[in-house]
Coordinates of C-alpha atoms and ligand atoms in Angstrom, one line a residue:
X1 CA 73.9 -45.8 89.7
X2 CA 71.4 -46.5 92.5
X3 CA 72.8 -47.9 95.8
X4 CA 69.6 -47.8 97.6
X5 CA 69.3 -50.5 100.3
X6 CA 67.9 -53.9 99.3
X7 CA 64.9 -54.4 101.5
X8 CA 62.6 -56.6 99.5
X9 CA 63.0 -60.1 98.0
X10 CA 60.9 -62.0 95.5
X11 CA 60.6 -65.8 95.8
X12 CA 59.1 -67.2 92.5
X13 CA 57.3 -70.4 93.5
X14 CA 54.6 -70.8 90.8
X15 CA 56.4 -73.4 88.6
X16 CA 55.0 -76.8 88.0
X17 CA 57.9 -78.8 89.4
X18 CA 57.5 -81.5 86.7
X19 CA 60.9 -83.0 87.5
X20 CA 59.5 -84.1 90.9
X21 CA 56.2 -85.7 89.8
X22 CA 54.4 -87.4 91.4
X23 CA 55.7 -85.9 94.6
X24 CA 54.9 -82.4 93.3
X25 CA 51.4 -83.1 92.2
X26 CA 49.8 -81.9 95.4
X27 CA 52.8 -80.7 97.3
X28 CA 54.7 -77.7 95.9
X29 CA 58.3 -78.8 95.2
X30 CA 59.4 -75.7 97.2
X31 CA 58.0 -77.5 100.3
X32 CA 60.2 -80.6 99.8
X33 CA 62.5 -80.7 102.8
X34 CA 66.3 -81.0 103.3
X35 CA 66.0 -83.1 106.5
X36 CA 63.4 -81.1 108.4
X37 CA 63.4 -77.7 106.7
X38 CA 61.4 -77.0 103.5
X39 CA 63.5 -75.5 100.6
X40 CA 61.5 -72.3 100.8
X41 CA 62.3 -71.9 104.5
X42 CA 66.0 -72.3 103.8
X43 CA 66.0 -69.5 101.2
X44 CA 63.9 -67.2 103.4
X45 CA 66.5 -67.8 106.2
X46 CA 69.2 -66.8 103.7
X47 CA 67.3 -63.6 102.8
X48 CA 66.8 -62.7 106.4
X49 CA 70.5 -63.1 107.1
X50 CA 71.2 -60.7 104.3
X51 CA 68.9 -58.0 105.9
X52 CA 65.8 -58.5 103.8
X53 CA 62.7 -57.0 105.5
X54 CA 59.9 -57.9 103.1
X55 CA 59.3 -61.3 101.5
X56 CA 57.2 -61.4 98.3
X57 CA 56.1 -64.8 97.2
X58 CA 54.8 -65.3 93.6
X59 CA 52.6 -68.4 94.0
X60 CA 50.2 -70.4 91.7
X61 CA 47.6 -73.0 91.9
X62 CA 48.2 -75.8 94.5
X63 CA 50.7 -73.5 96.3
X64 CA 48.6 -72.3 99.2
X65 CA 50.5 -74.5 101.8
X66 CA 53.4 -72.1 101.3
X67 CA 51.3 -69.3 102.6
X68 CA 50.2 -71.5 105.5
X69 CA 53.8 -72.4 106.3
X70 CA 54.5 -68.7 107.0
X71 CA 51.4 -68.3 109.2
X72 CA 50.6 -69.4 112.7
X73 CA 49.1 -72.9 113.2
X74 CA 46.9 -72.3 116.3
X75 CA 45.7 -75.9 116.8
X76 CA 49.2 -77.3 116.6
X77 CA 50.6 -74.6 118.8
X78 CA 48.0 -75.2 121.5
X79 CA 48.6 -79.0 121.5
X80 CA 52.3 -78.5 121.7
X81 CA 51.8 -76.0 124.6
X82 CA 49.5 -78.5 126.4
X83 CA 52.1 -81.2 126.0
X84 CA 54.9 -79.0 127.2
X85 CA 56.8 -79.4 123.9
X86 CA 58.5 -76.0 124.3
X87 CA 61.5 -76.7 122.1
X88 CA 59.1 -77.4 119.1
X89 CA 57.1 -74.3 119.9
X90 CA 60.3 -72.1 120.0
X91 CA 61.3 -73.6 116.7
X92 CA 58.0 -72.6 115.0
X93 CA 58.2 -69.1 116.7
X94 CA 61.7 -68.5 115.4
X95 CA 60.8 -69.1 111.8
X96 CA 57.6 -67.0 111.8
X97 CA 58.0 -63.7 109.8
X98 CA 56.8 -60.6 111.7
X99 CA 53.2 -59.4 110.9
X100 CA 53.2 -57.6 107.6
X101 CA 56.6 -58.9 106.4
X102 CA 55.1 -61.2 103.8
X103 CA 53.1 -60.6 100.6
X104 CA 51.7 -63.2 98.2
X105 CA 50.7 -62.6 94.6
X106 CA 49.7 -65.1 91.9
X107 CA 51.1 -66.0 88.6
X108 CA 48.0 -67.4 86.9
X109 CA 49.9 -69.3 84.3
X110 CA 53.6 -70.6 84.6
X111 CA 54.8 -68.5 81.6
X112 CA 58.4 -68.4 82.8
X113 CA 60.7 -67.0 85.5
X114 CA 60.7 -63.5 84.0
X115 CA 56.9 -63.5 84.0
X116 CA 56.8 -64.6 87.6
X117 CA 59.1 -61.8 88.7
X118 CA 57.0 -59.3 86.7
X119 CA 53.9 -60.4 88.6
X120 CA 55.5 -58.9 91.7
X121 CA 56.0 -55.5 90.2
X122 CA 53.4 -53.7 92.2
X123 CA 54.6 -55.2 95.5
X124 CA 58.2 -54.2 94.8
X125 CA 57.4 -50.8 93.2
X126 CA 60.3 -48.5 92.4
X127 CA 63.2 -49.8 94.4
X128 CA 66.0 -52.3 93.9
X129 CA 65.2 -55.8 95.0
X130 CA 66.6 -59.4 95.4
X131 CA 65.3 -62.5 93.7
X132 CA 66.0 -66.0 95.2
X133 CA 65.1 -69.2 93.4
X134 CA 64.0 -71.6 96.1
X135 CA 65.1 -74.7 94.3
X136 CA 68.8 -73.5 94.2
X137 CA 70.2 -74.1 97.6
X138 CA 73.5 -72.4 98.3
X139 CA 75.5 -73.8 101.2
X140 CA 77.7 -70.8 102.0
X141 CA 78.9 -68.8 105.0
X142 CA 78.1 -65.9 104.9
X143 CA 75.0 -66.7 102.8
X144 CA 75.1 -66.2 99.0
X145 CA 72.7 -63.2 99.0
X146 CA 74.7 -61.5 101.8
X147 CA 77.8 -61.9 99.7
X148 CA 76.0 -60.3 96.7
X149 CA 74.7 -57.4 98.8
X150 CA 78.3 -56.8 100.1
X151 CA 79.6 -56.5 96.5
X152 CA 76.6 -54.3 95.6
X153 CA 77.6 -51.8 98.3
X154 CA 81.4 -52.0 97.6
X155 CA 81.0 -51.5 93.9
X156 CA 78.9 -49.3 91.6
X157 CA 75.5 -50.8 92.8
X158 CA 73.3 -51.5 89.8
X159 CA 72.5 -55.2 89.1
X160 CA 74.5 -58.0 90.8
X161 CA 74.1 -61.7 90.0
X162 CA 75.5 -64.9 91.6
X163 CA 77.5 -66.9 89.2
X164 CA 79.2 -70.2 89.3
X165 CA 81.3 -72.4 87.1
X166 CA 79.7 -75.6 85.7
X167 CA 80.9 -78.4 83.5
X168 CA 80.8 -77.3 79.8
X169 CA 78.2 -80.0 78.9
X170 CA 75.7 -78.4 81.3
X171 CA 75.8 -74.8 80.1
X172 CA 72.8 -75.3 77.8
X173 CA 70.5 -75.5 80.8
X174 CA 71.3 -72.1 82.2
X175 CA 71.8 -68.4 81.5
X176 CA 75.5 -67.8 80.8
X177 CA 77.5 -64.6 81.3
X178 CA 80.5 -63.0 79.6
X179 CA 83.0 -61.8 82.2
X180 CA 84.8 -58.6 81.5
X181 CA 87.1 -57.0 84.2
X182 CA 87.7 -59.0 87.3
X183 CA 88.2 -57.6 90.8
X184 CA 88.7 -60.2 93.5
X185 CA 85.9 -62.7 93.1
X186 CA 83.6 -60.4 91.1
X187 CA 83.6 -58.9 87.6
X188 CA 81.7 -56.6 85.3
X189 CA 79.5 -58.5 82.9
X190 CA 79.7 -57.6 79.2
X191 CA 77.2 -60.0 77.8
X192 CA 74.7 -62.8 78.6
X193 CA 72.9 -65.5 76.7
X194 CA 70.1 -67.9 77.8
X195 CA 70.7 -71.7 77.4
X196 CA 73.4 -71.5 74.7
X197 CA 74.6 -74.6 73.0
X198 CA 78.0 -75.8 74.3
X199 CA 80.0 -74.9 71.2
X200 CA 78.7 -71.3 71.1
X201 CA 78.6 -70.6 74.9
X202 CA 80.7 -67.5 75.7
X203 CA 81.9 -69.0 79.1
X204 CA 80.9 -71.7 81.5
X205 CA 79.9 -69.2 84.2
X206 CA 76.2 -69.6 84.8
X207 CA 73.7 -67.3 86.6
X208 CA 72.8 -69.4 89.6
X209 CA 69.6 -68.4 91.3
X210 CA 70.3 -65.2 93.3
X211 CA 69.9 -61.7 91.7
X212 CA 69.9 -58.1 92.8
X213 CA 68.0 -56.1 90.2
X214 CA 67.0 -52.5 89.6
X215 CA 63.2 -51.8 89.2
X216 CA 63.7 -50.8 85.5
X217 CA 63.8 -54.5 84.7
X218 CA 60.0 -54.6 85.2
X219 CA 59.7 -52.2 82.1
X220 CA 61.7 -54.6 80.1
X221 CA 59.7 -57.6 81.3
X222 CA 56.4 -55.8 80.4
X223 CA 57.3 -56.4 76.8
X224 CA 56.3 -60.0 77.5
X225 CA 58.4 -61.4 74.8
X226 CA 59.1 -65.1 75.1
X227 CA 62.6 -66.6 74.6
X228 CA 64.3 -70.0 75.1
X229 CA 61.7 -72.8 75.7
X230 CA 58.9 -70.4 74.8
X231 CA 59.1 -68.9 78.3
X232 CA 59.4 -65.2 79.3
X233 CA 63.0 -65.2 80.5
X234 CA 64.6 -62.9 83.0
X235 CA 67.9 -63.2 81.2
X236 CA 66.4 -61.6 78.0
X237 CA 65.1 -58.7 80.1
X238 CA 68.5 -58.2 81.6
X239 CA 70.2 -58.3 78.2
X240 CA 68.0 -55.4 77.2
X241 CA 69.0 -53.4 80.3
X242 CA 72.7 -54.1 79.8
X243 CA 73.8 -51.0 77.8
X244 CA 71.9 -48.8 80.2
X245 CA 72.9 -50.1 83.6
X246 CA 75.9 -51.9 85.1
X247 CA 75.8 -55.6 85.7
X248 CA 78.2 -57.5 88.0
X249 CA 78.8 -61.2 88.5
X250 CA 79.9 -62.6 91.9
X251 CA 81.6 -65.9 91.9
X252 CA 80.4 -66.5 95.4
X253 CA 82.1 -68.7 97.9
X254 CA 80.0 -71.8 98.7
X255 CA 78.4 -74.8 97.0
X256 CA 75.2 -74.8 95.0
X257 CA 72.7 -77.7 94.9
X258 CA 70.1 -77.6 92.2
X259 CA 67.3 -79.0 94.3
X260 CA 64.8 -78.7 91.4
X261 CA 66.5 -81.9 90.3
X262 CA 66.4 -85.3 92.1
X263 CA 70.1 -85.8 92.4
X264 CA 70.6 -82.2 93.6
X265 CA 68.1 -82.6 96.4
X266 CA 69.5 -86.0 97.4
X267 CA 73.0 -84.6 97.4
X268 CA 72.1 -81.5 99.5
X269 CA 70.2 -83.8 101.9
X270 CA 73.2 -86.1 102.4
X271 CA 75.7 -83.2 102.8
X272 CA 73.5 -81.4 105.2
X273 CA 72.8 -84.5 107.3
X274 CA 76.5 -85.4 107.4
X275 CA 77.3 -81.9 108.8
X276 CA 74.3 -81.6 111.1
X277 CA 75.3 -80.9 114.7
X278 CA 72.6 -83.1 116.2
X279 CA 72.2 -85.9 113.7
X280 CA 75.6 -85.8 111.9
X281 CA 77.3 -88.6 113.9
X282 CA 74.3 -90.9 113.8
X283 CA 73.9 -90.4 110.1
X284 CA 77.6 -90.9 109.4
X285 CA 77.3 -94.3 111.2
X286 CA 74.1 -95.2 109.3
X287 CA 75.7 -94.3 106.0
X288 CA 78.9 -96.2 106.8
X289 CA 76.8 -99.3 107.6
X290 CA 75.1 -99.0 104.3
X291 CA 78.4 -98.8 102.5
X292 CA 79.8 -101.8 104.5
X293 CA 76.8 -103.9 103.7
X294 CA 77.3 -103.1 100.0
X295 CA 80.9 -104.5 100.4
X296 CA 82.4 -101.1 100.4
X297 CA 81.5 -100.4 96.8
X298 CA 78.3 -98.3 96.4
X299 CA 76.7 -100.7 94.0
X300 CA 73.4 -102.5 94.4
X301 CA 71.5 -105.5 93.3
X302 CA 72.1 -106.6 89.7
X303 CA 74.5 -103.7 88.8
Ligands
LIG1 P1 62.3 -74.1 87.4 O1 62.3 -74.1 86.0 O2 63.4 -74.8 88.2 O3 60.9 -74.7 88.1 O4 62.1 -72.6 88.0 P2 59.8 -75.5 87.4 O5 59.4 -75.0 86.1 O6 58.7 -75.5 88.5 O7 60.4 -77.0 87.4 P3 60.3 -78.2 86.3 O8 61.4 -77.9 85.3 O9 58.9 -78.3 85.8 O10 60.7 -79.4 87.2 C1 62.9 -72.1 89.1 C2 61.9 -71.4 90.1 O11 61.1 -70.5 89.4 C3 59.7 -70.7 89.7 C4 59.6 -72.2 90.1 O12 58.5 -72.4 91.0 C5 61.0 -72.4 90.8 O13 60.9 -72.1 92.1 N1 58.9 -70.5 88.4 C6 59.3 -71.0 87.2 C7 57.8 -69.7 88.5 O14 57.4 -69.2 89.6 N2 57.0 -69.5 87.4 C8 57.3 -70.0 86.2 O15 56.6 -69.7 85.2 C9 58.5 -70.8 86.1

C-alpha cells in the first residue's frame, strides 16, 4: 500500500455552525478564538508541525475572512510598524503561510463533510492527504496529526484515523470504529458505522477529526450518496473502501475538545488559559477569586 509522503491537508470550513448562532451568523465559527488564536489557526499550526506543505481550505458563503486571515494586512502592518509594535508584527509574520502554500475552493451548499472533502479533489489530485476538522481541537504533544503520520510511516501506510474513547451515551453523535488487532496504541480497523444508536454501537471508539486518506476515497465520494442526517458522510465512503485498502485507528495521546460545541470551546479556553505561560498565573488568580466569591461551590444566583 502507498506510503507516499503526506504533503497536503484539507480544512473543511463550509459548515453553517448553527450551534454557535448568533455568534456564527456573520463570523465563521472556525474564526472563534481560544484566547487569542482562531480555531483555524490552531489546526493549521498542528498541520505545519506535522510537515504539511500545502493547506487547502473548503470554504462557503460568509467565510471570506478565513482567506483574509491567511493573507497580509498591509494597513495594519504599516500602523504597527509606525508605532514600533515589533512584537505584534513578528507574531503576524510567524503565522503567515509562504506564498503559494494555500488554496481555497468553495462548497456551494453544506451537503456534509464527505461532500466538502470531495470539493477539494482537484486541488489534492492523486496523492494521499490529511483532513483536519477545525472545530476539533487536540491538545497533544507531539500534535495529533504528527502522531498519525508517524504511525502511517511505521505501519502499512494506507488510511489512518485518530480515534478516542467517549462515554457510551455519546456514540450516536460520531463515526464509530471496530478495532481488530492492536499494536501499542494503534490497531487495524475491521468495520465502521456512522452515528450508531448506543445499543448497537460496535465500540465506544469514535473517529475524532483527523484523517490520513488515500485519493481513491474521492471516487467513493463521487457517488454522492447521502447517509446519516441526509448528509454525504466521509464515514460511508471509507466503509466502501475498507475491503480494498487498509485502515488503522490511532488512539492518540492527548485531549480533544469539541469546539463546535459551546461547552467544548469554553473548556478548551479555560484549560489553555490556565496553562498559558504569560497569562496562566493571572488567570488562575482570577478564577480562584471567582470561586471564592461563589463561596467555593461553583454555583450561581438562584441555583
Ligand atoms: P460540523 O458538523 O461540526 O459543523 O462539521 P457545522 O455543520 O458547521 O456545525 P453545526 O452542527 O451546524 O453547529 C465539522 C467541520 O466540517 C465542516 C464545518 O465547517 C466544520 O469545520 N463542514 C461541515 C463543511 O465544510 N461542510 C459541510 O457540509 C459540513
